[in-house]
Amino acid sequence: MARRFLLIDGYNLLNSAGLARDRYGPGEFERTRHRLLMTLALRLDADERARTTVVFDAALNLGRFGNRQQTFELMTVIFSPTGVDADSVIEELIAKHSSPKQLDVVSDDQRLRLAATRRRATPVSSDAFYEDLMDRVPLAPEATMEQTATMPQTKTAPVPASTIAPPVAETPRPVSNVSDKEIGRAHV
């Protein structure tokens, strides 16, 4: 069976998880994103997490994340650059993915669902994905950490070539300038 890749619209999934709010107190928005990522980390196994990319808006609202792209519990987490929304980043990643038939795009955004369908990727409703995720038995936090103990977990950890995310730019740049080489086309 072909290995599946997950490309997740982070804020869309926050909404489906019931974590989104109209207003956030100081540091609350960052904690909410972290809570969503921990939920994913505790319910996806290490192999699934290594093939998961979560994209958020808010390059200027990185909080403790610091970098536009990083690894969190094996998942690639990307914050869109200044002046570029997360949907545009996700659309670019769909367009550049080397195995789109193996790609599940988690979003309720019609634009992203259409982009996924055009490339023969599978659009997945955020609500349906979240329901399926919550039906899984959570991994013990210790098991999650044991599975990732051999992987670097720093903010500046290099992202494996098998991910679908382009590397972080030193300065903001339009997403359309991302080259095929930067995306890591060595999918198996």
mmCIF file of C-alpha atoms in Angstrom:
data_model
loop_
_atom_site.group_PDB
_atom_site.id
_atom_site.type_symbol
_atom_site.label_atom_id
_atom_site.label_comp_id
_atom_site.label_asym_id
_atom_site.label_seq_id
_atom_site.Cartn_x
_atom_site.Cartn_y
_atom_site.Cartn_z
ATOM 1 C CA MET A 1 0.000 0.000 0.000
ATOM 2 C CA ALA A 2 1.282 3.473 -0.903
ATOM 3 C CA ARG A 3 2.407 5.708 1.933
ATOM 4 C CA ARG A 4 0.125 8.693 2.466
ATOM 5 C CA PHE A 5 1.256 12.269 3.072
ATOM 6 C CA LEU A 6 -0.803 14.733 5.116
ATOM 7 C CA LEU A 7 -0.941 18.434 4.293
ATOM 8 C CA ILE A 8 -3.015 20.215 6.945
ATOM 9 C CA ASP A 9 -4.544 23.701 6.937
ATOM 10 C CA GLY A 10 -3.672 24.435 10.574
ATOM 11 C CA TYR A 11 -6.199 27.161 11.327
ATOM 12 C CA ASN A 12 -8.958 25.267 9.572
ATOM 13 C CA LEU A 13 -8.256 22.253 11.784
ATOM 14 C CA LEU A 14 -8.116 24.510 14.870
ATOM 15 C CA ASN A 15 -11.674 25.518 14.056
ATOM 16 C CA SER A 16 -12.819 21.904 13.597
ATOM 17 C CA ALA A 17 -11.175 20.978 16.901
ATOM 18 C CA GLY A 18 -13.187 23.693 18.648
ATOM 19 C CA LEU A 19 -10.013 25.540 19.605
ATOM 20 C CA ALA A 20 -10.460 28.669 17.464
ATOM 21 C CA ARG A 21 -11.695 31.857 19.117
ATOM 22 C CA ASP A 22 -12.558 35.364 18.001
ATOM 23 C CA ARG A 23 -10.076 36.817 20.496
ATOM 24 C CA TYR A 24 -7.042 35.464 22.282
ATOM 25 C CA GLY A 25 -5.343 36.709 25.427
ATOM 26 C CA PRO A 26 -1.578 37.187 25.631
ATOM 27 C CA GLY A 27 0.154 33.959 24.613
ATOM 28 C CA GLU A 28 -3.155 32.114 24.271
ATOM 29 C CA PHE A 29 -3.006 31.874 20.478
ATOM 30 C CA GLU A 30 0.424 30.261 20.622
ATOM 31 C CA ARG A 31 -0.738 27.791 23.298
ATOM 32 C CA THR A 32 -3.753 26.902 21.149
ATOM 33 C CA ARG A 33 -1.546 26.076 18.153
ATOM 34 C CA HIS A 34 0.714 24.031 20.416
ATOM 35 C CA ARG A 35 -2.293 22.144 21.789
ATOM 36 C CA LEU A 36 -3.393 21.230 18.255
ATOM 37 C CA LEU A 37 0.107 20.041 17.353
ATOM 38 C CA MET A 38 0.277 17.942 20.535
ATOM 39 C CA THR A 39 -3.096 16.391 19.672
ATOM 40 C CA LEU A 40 -1.707 15.387 16.281
ATOM 41 C CA ALA A 41 1.531 14.110 17.860
ATOM 42 C CA LEU A 42 -0.375 11.934 20.322
ATOM 43 C CA ARG A 43 -2.705 10.416 17.726
ATOM 44 C CA LEU A 44 -0.494 9.951 14.662
ATOM 45 C CA ASP A 45 2.247 7.345 14.781
ATOM 46 C CA ALA A 46 5.871 8.315 14.099
ATOM 47 C CA ASP A 47 5.715 7.290 10.422
ATOM 48 C CA GLU A 48 2.560 9.367 9.860
ATOM 49 C CA ARG A 49 4.013 12.370 11.676
ATOM 50 C CA ALA A 50 7.159 12.216 9.535
ATOM 51 C CA ARG A 51 4.909 12.579 6.460
ATOM 52 C CA THR A 52 2.759 15.402 7.910
ATOM 53 C CA THR A 53 3.027 19.105 7.168
ATOM 54 C CA VAL A 54 0.892 21.644 9.047
ATOM 55 C CA VAL A 55 0.678 25.164 7.610
ATOM 56 C CA PHE A 56 -0.370 28.249 9.599
ATOM 57 C CA ASP A 57 -0.781 31.907 8.687
ATOM 58 C CA ALA A 58 0.910 34.575 10.763
ATOM 59 C CA ALA A 59 4.571 34.849 9.927
ATOM 60 C CA LEU A 60 4.667 37.840 12.267
ATOM 61 C CA ASN A 61 2.913 35.919 15.055
ATOM 62 C CA LEU A 62 5.337 33.031 15.480
ATOM 63 C CA GLY A 63 5.551 33.263 19.267
ATOM 64 C CA ARG A 64 7.997 30.728 20.700
ATOM 65 C CA PHE A 65 8.104 28.891 17.375
ATOM 66 C CA GLY A 66 10.594 31.494 16.150
ATOM 67 C CA ASN A 67 11.272 30.132 12.649
ATOM 68 C CA ARG A 68 8.919 30.035 9.669
ATOM 69 C CA GLN A 69 9.565 26.305 9.338
ATOM 70 C CA GLN A 70 10.505 23.778 11.944
ATOM 71 C CA THR A 71 10.054 20.197 13.023
ATOM 72 C CA PHE A 72 7.675 19.432 15.885
ATOM 73 C CA GLU A 73 7.448 15.768 16.942
ATOM 74 C CA LEU A 74 8.582 14.769 13.418
ATOM 75 C CA MET A 75 5.907 16.946 11.732
ATOM 76 C CA THR A 76 6.906 19.844 9.522
ATOM 77 C CA VAL A 77 5.284 23.074 10.712
ATOM 78 C CA ILE A 78 5.292 26.042 8.337
ATOM 79 C CA PHE A 79 4.222 29.628 8.993
ATOM 80 C CA SER A 80 3.446 31.593 5.850
ATOM 81 C CA PRO A 81 5.827 34.429 4.964
ATOM 82 C CA THR A 82 4.836 38.054 5.422
ATOM 83 C CA GLY A 83 2.290 39.048 2.793
ATOM 84 C CA VAL A 84 1.452 35.442 1.829
ATOM 85 C CA ASP A 85 -1.485 33.564 3.316
ATOM 86 C CA ALA A 86 -1.333 29.922 4.407
ATOM 87 C CA ASP A 87 -3.727 28.919 1.616
ATOM 88 C CA SER A 88 -1.235 30.155 -0.984
ATOM 89 C CA VAL A 89 1.561 28.177 0.679
ATOM 90 C CA ILE A 90 -0.621 25.050 0.769
ATOM 91 C CA GLU A 91 -1.641 25.522 -2.857
ATOM 92 C CA GLU A 92 2.039 25.788 -3.845
ATOM 93 C CA LEU A 93 2.889 22.632 -1.881
ATOM 94 C CA ILE A 94 0.065 20.751 -3.619
ATOM 95 C CA ALA A 95 1.276 21.947 -7.027
ATOM 96 C CA LYS A 96 4.884 20.923 -6.320
ATOM 97 C CA HIS A 97 4.257 17.596 -4.583
ATOM 98 C CA SER A 98 5.989 14.755 -6.393
ATOM 99 C CA SER A 99 3.311 12.155 -5.496
ATOM 100 C CA PRO A 100 -0.004 14.019 -5.384
ATOM 101 C CA LYS A 101 -2.073 10.814 -5.574
ATOM 102 C CA GLN A 102 -0.584 9.915 -2.176
ATOM 103 C CA LEU A 103 -1.411 13.320 -0.681
ATOM 104 C CA ASP A 104 -4.354 14.008 1.663
ATOM 105 C CA VAL A 105 -5.151 17.732 1.921
ATOM 106 C CA VAL A 106 -6.994 18.495 5.158
ATOM 107 C CA SER A 107 -9.036 21.674 4.714
ATOM 108 C CA ASP A 108 -12.581 22.866 4.253
ATOM 109 C CA ASP A 109 -11.383 25.743 2.085
ATOM 110 C CA GLN A 110 -12.957 25.315 -1.358
ATOM 111 C CA ARG A 111 -9.904 26.774 -3.112
ATOM 112 C CA LEU A 112 -7.616 24.157 -1.538
ATOM 113 C CA ARG A 113 -10.049 21.306 -2.130
ATOM 114 C CA LEU A 114 -10.185 22.274 -5.816
ATOM 115 C CA ALA A 115 -6.369 22.522 -6.022
ATOM 116 C CA ALA A 116 -6.112 19.052 -4.462
ATOM 117 C CA THR A 117 -8.666 17.581 -6.861
ATOM 118 C CA ARG A 118 -6.895 19.092 -9.891
ATOM 119 C CA ARG A 119 -3.659 17.305 -8.891
ATOM 120 C CA ARG A 120 -5.535 14.089 -8.002
ATOM 121 C CA ALA A 121 -4.712 14.527 -4.329
ATOM 122 C CA THR A 122 -7.461 13.634 -1.862
ATOM 123 C CA PRO A 123 -9.293 16.541 -0.253
ATOM 124 C CA VAL A 124 -10.330 15.689 3.316
ATOM 125 C CA SER A 125 -12.781 17.715 5.365
ATOM 126 C CA SER A 126 -11.212 19.128 8.531
ATOM 127 C CA ASP A 127 -14.248 17.987 10.531
ATOM 128 C CA ALA A 128 -14.019 14.426 9.181
ATOM 129 C CA PHE A 129 -10.251 14.315 9.739
ATOM 130 C CA TYR A 130 -10.601 15.565 13.308
ATOM 131 C CA GLU A 131 -13.358 13.060 14.078
ATOM 132 C CA ASP A 132 -11.240 10.205 12.715
ATOM 133 C CA LEU A 133 -8.224 11.484 14.629
ATOM 134 C CA MET A 134 -10.147 11.581 17.903
ATOM 135 C CA ASP A 135 -11.413 8.024 17.322
ATOM 136 C CA ARG A 136 -7.813 6.803 17.502
ATOM 137 C CA VAL A 137 -6.346 5.584 20.750
ATOM 138 C CA PRO A 138 -3.828 8.209 21.831
ATOM 139 C CA LEU A 139 -0.201 7.190 22.108
ATOM 140 C CA ALA A 140 1.315 7.518 25.548
ATOM 141 C CA PRO A 141 3.362 10.736 25.709
ATOM 142 C CA GLU A 142 6.383 8.636 26.652
ATOM 143 C CA ALA A 143 5.931 6.500 23.522
ATOM 144 C CA THR A 144 5.749 9.608 21.367
ATOM 145 C CA MET A 145 8.944 10.958 22.861
ATOM 146 C CA GLU A 146 10.672 7.561 22.566
ATOM 147 C CA GLN A 147 9.744 7.351 18.882
ATOM 148 C CA THR A 148 11.251 10.777 18.253
ATOM 149 C CA ALA A 149 14.251 10.507 20.584
ATOM 150 C CA THR A 150 16.621 9.843 17.696
ATOM 151 C CA MET A 151 15.367 12.833 15.710
ATOM 152 C CA PRO A 152 16.618 16.392 16.389
ATOM 153 C CA GLN A 153 13.773 18.451 17.861
ATOM 154 C CA THR A 154 15.292 21.904 17.901
ATOM 155 C CA LYS A 155 13.794 24.917 16.212
ATOM 156 C CA THR A 156 16.575 24.869 13.654
ATOM 157 C CA ALA A 157 16.561 21.123 12.985
ATOM 158 C CA PRO A 158 16.993 20.283 9.309
ATOM 159 C CA VAL A 159 13.844 18.952 7.699
ATOM 160 C CA PRO A 160 14.175 15.530 6.045
ATOM 161 C CA ALA A 161 14.174 15.559 2.247
ATOM 162 C CA SER A 162 11.089 13.337 2.269
ATOM 163 C CA THR A 163 8.852 16.126 3.592
ATOM 164 C CA ILE A 164 6.754 18.221 1.279
ATOM 165 C CA ALA A 165 7.706 21.581 2.680
ATOM 166 C CA PRO A 166 10.109 24.106 1.150
ATOM 167 C CA PRO A 167 12.967 25.260 3.411
ATOM 168 C CA VAL A 168 12.798 28.477 5.376
ATOM 169 C CA ALA A 169 13.975 31.566 3.564
ATOM 170 C CA GLU A 170 16.317 33.918 5.407
ATOM 171 C CA THR A 171 14.163 36.837 4.291
ATOM 172 C CA PRO A 172 10.489 36.799 3.264
ATOM 173 C CA ARG A 173 9.916 35.961 -0.380
ATOM 174 C CA PRO A 174 6.907 35.092 -2.499
ATOM 175 C CA VAL A 175 5.957 31.431 -2.405
ATOM 176 C CA SER A 176 6.079 31.238 -6.202
ATOM 177 C CA ASN A 177 9.880 31.604 -6.044
ATOM 178 C CA VAL A 178 10.252 28.245 -4.320
ATOM 179 C CA SER A 179 12.109 25.826 -6.573
ATOM 180 C CA ASP A 180 11.368 22.137 -7.067
ATOM 181 C CA LYS A 181 14.734 21.273 -5.466
ATOM 182 C CA GLU A 182 13.760 23.136 -2.291
ATOM 183 C CA ILE A 183 10.601 21.103 -1.851
ATOM 184 C CA GLY A 184 12.371 17.790 -1.461
ATOM 185 C CA ARG A 185 11.116 15.579 -4.247
ATOM 186 C CA ALA A 186 12.610 12.344 -2.902
ATOM 187 C CA HIS A 187 9.316 10.768 -1.913
ATOM 188 C CA VAL A 188 9.183 6.990 -1.871
#
